[in-house]
């Protein structure tokens, strides 16, 4: 088997993958094991500079079992989703050699070598920011590079899909469509890139991470219950989404922000409508989410044409997509006006990601936040209500690139000699 | 014209009408002026002992114009909805005489005599408790009695419908269906009684009036926007509601509480789902509403079969329908446990309507409320959260009778000699 007489080597790859936010939503599976959806979906990949998963994968004859660490804690790999991804990648490994290090691996050896996996999110896992999408995309991508898999991103996306449906869309940067496909085995249920992040680089994205006391229904459970009980979901997937997919592809192709925004908002709302139509009903949006929608709708209406699109995943966090940088500074002013930090929060930790937006918005201190004028769309006679503390923090980001290998060994999460977390 | 030489008489009728709560919802008009709905609906009439409108209507040759007072304030009658009801009733008036008082009115005279109308709700008008349903039902019913109209309740319901859609269902007690009808002129869009209140008299209804800071979209505006923008609403009205109407009629006929509860909850949730699918989206339920749904779903699940149905109209108030009195006492205990009054509220004003339920639930003082044990369906290891002050007050009631004339002149709201509010 692998490596001749030298059994002491460790082969390692580190990669970084983005998360993504759907603008035409995925909700409902037609196959629970293969994770095949009931409709196409479209997403924007978020810049991994601000939100990403970094994963180091390693193989070595020394390793005695497959092991994984997530955010510094060892977790079990026994789940079917991990096993599917590992099996699929291992079966596609090809011959590899590194003469200098004395490593020779034949394609059939990948099934015998144990892997160590260390994964880290640069954002809170529990914050409802699609950490599993970035995570499984990164796992599959890094394993594929490690095992010298020759398949392209589309084929890898079908493997990542079996880890977490939306992970397939994180195999590309920019604007991505997940085609539901027709095959029973899922071979054509893959992601395709509609446009790179450079195609529409004016967009700015601000995420409001909303404080929530409620334990939310997991999206796996939620979508299963919706498929089983919501009459509206089936109508949506068959009759509404196919038209919206075509319209959204066109809006992205032509960088038509008003159409993009209208479709994005309508589809987010319709997804949450089908959650409400589920028995028992699922509520992901809370009063804070509702207020954010209300503010954006009011602003967009007052401008005569949409400035900002909003979309909510399976949780109360708002993802706000501004037409351009200028609009994003106005958006940030509005957000900080309505949702200032609670008294014990520093401004510096209240907006993370691309912090330069603060300067563009003329905000350097908490005094600047307090001095923000009410947005002009508020009528003078209505006292404006503020909701301090209802948002935990904001993240400013933009559309970004797909997965990349990090060549710098210093960035590896596993120790080059022990193969254990650094 | 009327009355011979004596011009000093006043002819007066006082009536009382119930409000109603839809269990299969009305949302969307196919004709805005005639108020013709896009689907059938079914409601339960609430006992007018606890929630009702009382209206006194009067005519006199002395009156110089049509005037109306609502809850002690004069309001304009110039709106199209009032005018439609007045015109329709006047055109159906018949000859009337009271020899003793020297009153002789020919049917053509009703159009020339001016009316005074005084109306009063025994519950807060702004609390989102369908005051316009009780109000227009009472207006039409009392005017019909005054003007000696011979039409039956079904025909009167078609007139009340032109004041406020759901008012047509308040012309009957018990369980009522509003058939959408087919005629363009609306003649067959009328209410019919499915069963009297005596048919299923075990049911107990508790309404949670929820505090809300948000100004809600009026149902007239809301349903117009839903009809114009929600793809899901059209599917609901055409494909979902017709089946549910048949199932609900059967559930009421056979007093099948599990089916009644499942349909009621599912249809309330689906109505709110179509509101969310509207552009801009409409949110009537808030975090408190969501928590009430959550508590009821949890309890129903733990019992294995539904104990309580919930339904929400165009606002955050929960209407909870308990299977019987015993369940209602358990419901009240749960409600007071999770949603105790705020510190400055008296128990006596926190539950109105049928207050005897408090005694049945073993609650006589605020100390009893504080001593309530957590419901058994809460797992021991999860600390139970309480939401003091999130409910303004509760109303305990039951299914009740339709409109009645109040013969006792002392109950009239207008002065018998001046025809002005007492």
PDB file of C-alpha atoms in Angstrom, chain A residues 213-214 231-232 235-236 240 244 266 269-270 272-274 276-278 280-281 283 285-287 290-291 293-294 297 301 310 385 387, chain B residues 213-214 231-232 235-236 240 244 266 269-270 272-274 276-278 280-281 283 285-287 290-291 293-294 297 301 310 385 387:
ATOM      1  CA  UNK A 213     -34.476  33.419  23.077  1.00  0.00           C
ATOM      2  CA  UNK A 214     -36.307  30.775  21.124  1.00  0.00           C
ATOM      3  CA  UNK A 231     -50.305  22.317   0.877  1.00  0.00           C
ATOM      4  CA  UNK A 232     -48.804  25.666  -0.118  1.00  0.00           C
ATOM      5  CA  UNK A 235     -47.756  24.688  -5.130  1.00  0.00           C
ATOM      6  CA  UNK A 236     -44.752  26.934  -4.510  1.00  0.00           C
ATOM      7  CA  UNK A 240     -44.019  29.552  -8.412  1.00  0.00           C
ATOM      8  CA  UNK A 244     -38.862  32.908 -10.354  1.00  0.00           C
ATOM      9  CA  UNK A 266     -40.876  37.899  -2.282  1.00  0.00           C
ATOM     10  CA  UNK A 269     -41.399  35.853   2.449  1.00  0.00           C
ATOM     11  CA  UNK A 270     -42.925  32.942   0.566  1.00  0.00           C
ATOM     12  CA  UNK A 272     -41.489  31.734   5.588  1.00  0.00           C
ATOM     13  CA  UNK A 273     -45.144  31.553   4.521  1.00  0.00           C
ATOM     14  CA  UNK A 274     -44.762  27.840   3.790  1.00  0.00           C
ATOM     15  CA  UNK A 276     -46.216  29.005   8.769  1.00  0.00           C
ATOM     16  CA  UNK A 277     -48.430  26.722   6.648  1.00  0.00           C
ATOM     17  CA  UNK A 278     -46.653  23.706   8.177  1.00  0.00           C
ATOM     18  CA  UNK A 280     -47.243  22.442  13.634  1.00  0.00           C
ATOM     19  CA  UNK A 281     -46.312  25.869  12.257  1.00  0.00           C
ATOM     20  CA  UNK A 283     -41.785  30.532  13.033  1.00  0.00           C
ATOM     21  CA  UNK A 285     -38.814  35.326  11.885  1.00  0.00           C
ATOM     22  CA  UNK A 286     -39.512  37.159  15.134  1.00  0.00           C
ATOM     23  CA  UNK A 287     -40.672  40.685  15.997  1.00  0.00           C
ATOM     24  CA  UNK A 290     -40.580  41.893  11.182  1.00  0.00           C
ATOM     25  CA  UNK A 291     -39.377  45.367  12.164  1.00  0.00           C
ATOM     26  CA  UNK A 293     -38.663  44.087   6.954  1.00  0.00           C
ATOM     27  CA  UNK A 294     -40.944  46.983   7.808  1.00  0.00           C
ATOM     28  CA  UNK A 297     -40.122  48.176   2.804  1.00  0.00           C
ATOM     29  CA  UNK A 301     -41.219  52.609  -1.090  1.00  0.00           C
ATOM     30  CA  UNK A 310     -33.852  41.447   2.424  1.00  0.00           C
ATOM     31  CA  UNK A 385     -39.157  53.805  18.088  1.00  0.00           C
ATOM     32  CA  UNK A 387     -34.867  48.797  19.618  1.00  0.00           C
TER      33      UNK A 387
ATOM     34  CA  UNK B 213     -47.072  48.398  19.779  1.00  0.00           C
ATOM     35  CA  UNK B 214     -47.427  47.953  16.054  1.00  0.00           C
ATOM     36  CA  UNK B 231     -49.580  33.674  -5.577  1.00  0.00           C
ATOM     37  CA  UNK B 232     -50.345  31.379  -2.630  1.00  0.00           C
ATOM     38  CA  UNK B 235     -54.122  28.494  -4.741  1.00  0.00           C
ATOM     39  CA  UNK B 236     -55.534  28.503  -1.209  1.00  0.00           C
ATOM     40  CA  UNK B 240     -57.443  24.245  -0.361  1.00  0.00           C
ATOM     41  CA  UNK B 244     -61.605  22.291   4.184  1.00  0.00           C
ATOM     42  CA  UNK B 266     -54.253  24.834   9.977  1.00  0.00           C
ATOM     43  CA  UNK B 269     -51.905  29.443   9.982  1.00  0.00           C
ATOM     44  CA  UNK B 270     -52.545  29.304   6.248  1.00  0.00           C
ATOM     45  CA  UNK B 272     -51.357  34.207   8.037  1.00  0.00           C
ATOM     46  CA  UNK B 273     -49.058  32.451   5.557  1.00  0.00           C
ATOM     47  CA  UNK B 274     -50.838  34.222   2.680  1.00  0.00           C
ATOM     48  CA  UNK B 276     -46.679  36.844   4.691  1.00  0.00           C
ATOM     49  CA  UNK B 277     -46.715  35.958   0.985  1.00  0.00           C
ATOM     50  CA  UNK B 278     -48.184  39.400   0.240  1.00  0.00           C
ATOM     51  CA  UNK B 280     -45.179  44.097   1.080  1.00  0.00           C
ATOM     52  CA  UNK B 281     -45.656  41.302   3.610  1.00  0.00           C
ATOM     53  CA  UNK B 283     -47.483  40.436   9.846  1.00  0.00           C
ATOM     54  CA  UNK B 285     -49.066  37.600  14.598  1.00  0.00           C
ATOM     55  CA  UNK B 286     -46.256  38.736  16.865  1.00  0.00           C
ATOM     56  CA  UNK B 287     -43.851  36.986  19.233  1.00  0.00           C
ATOM     57  CA  UNK B 290     -46.150  32.677  18.337  1.00  0.00           C
ATOM     58  CA  UNK B 291     -45.581  31.706  21.968  1.00  0.00           C
ATOM     59  CA  UNK B 293     -49.294  28.749  19.387  1.00  0.00           C
ATOM     60  CA  UNK B 294     -46.194  27.025  20.678  1.00  0.00           C
ATOM     61  CA  UNK B 297     -49.180  22.793  20.083  1.00  0.00           C
ATOM     62  CA  UNK B 301     -49.110  16.933  21.335  1.00  0.00           C
ATOM     63  CA  UNK B 310     -56.304  28.316  18.203  1.00  0.00           C
ATOM     64  CA  UNK B 385     -40.153  31.240  30.731  1.00  0.00           C
ATOM     65  CA  UNK B 387     -44.189  36.599  29.832  1.00  0.00           C
TER      66      UNK B 387
END
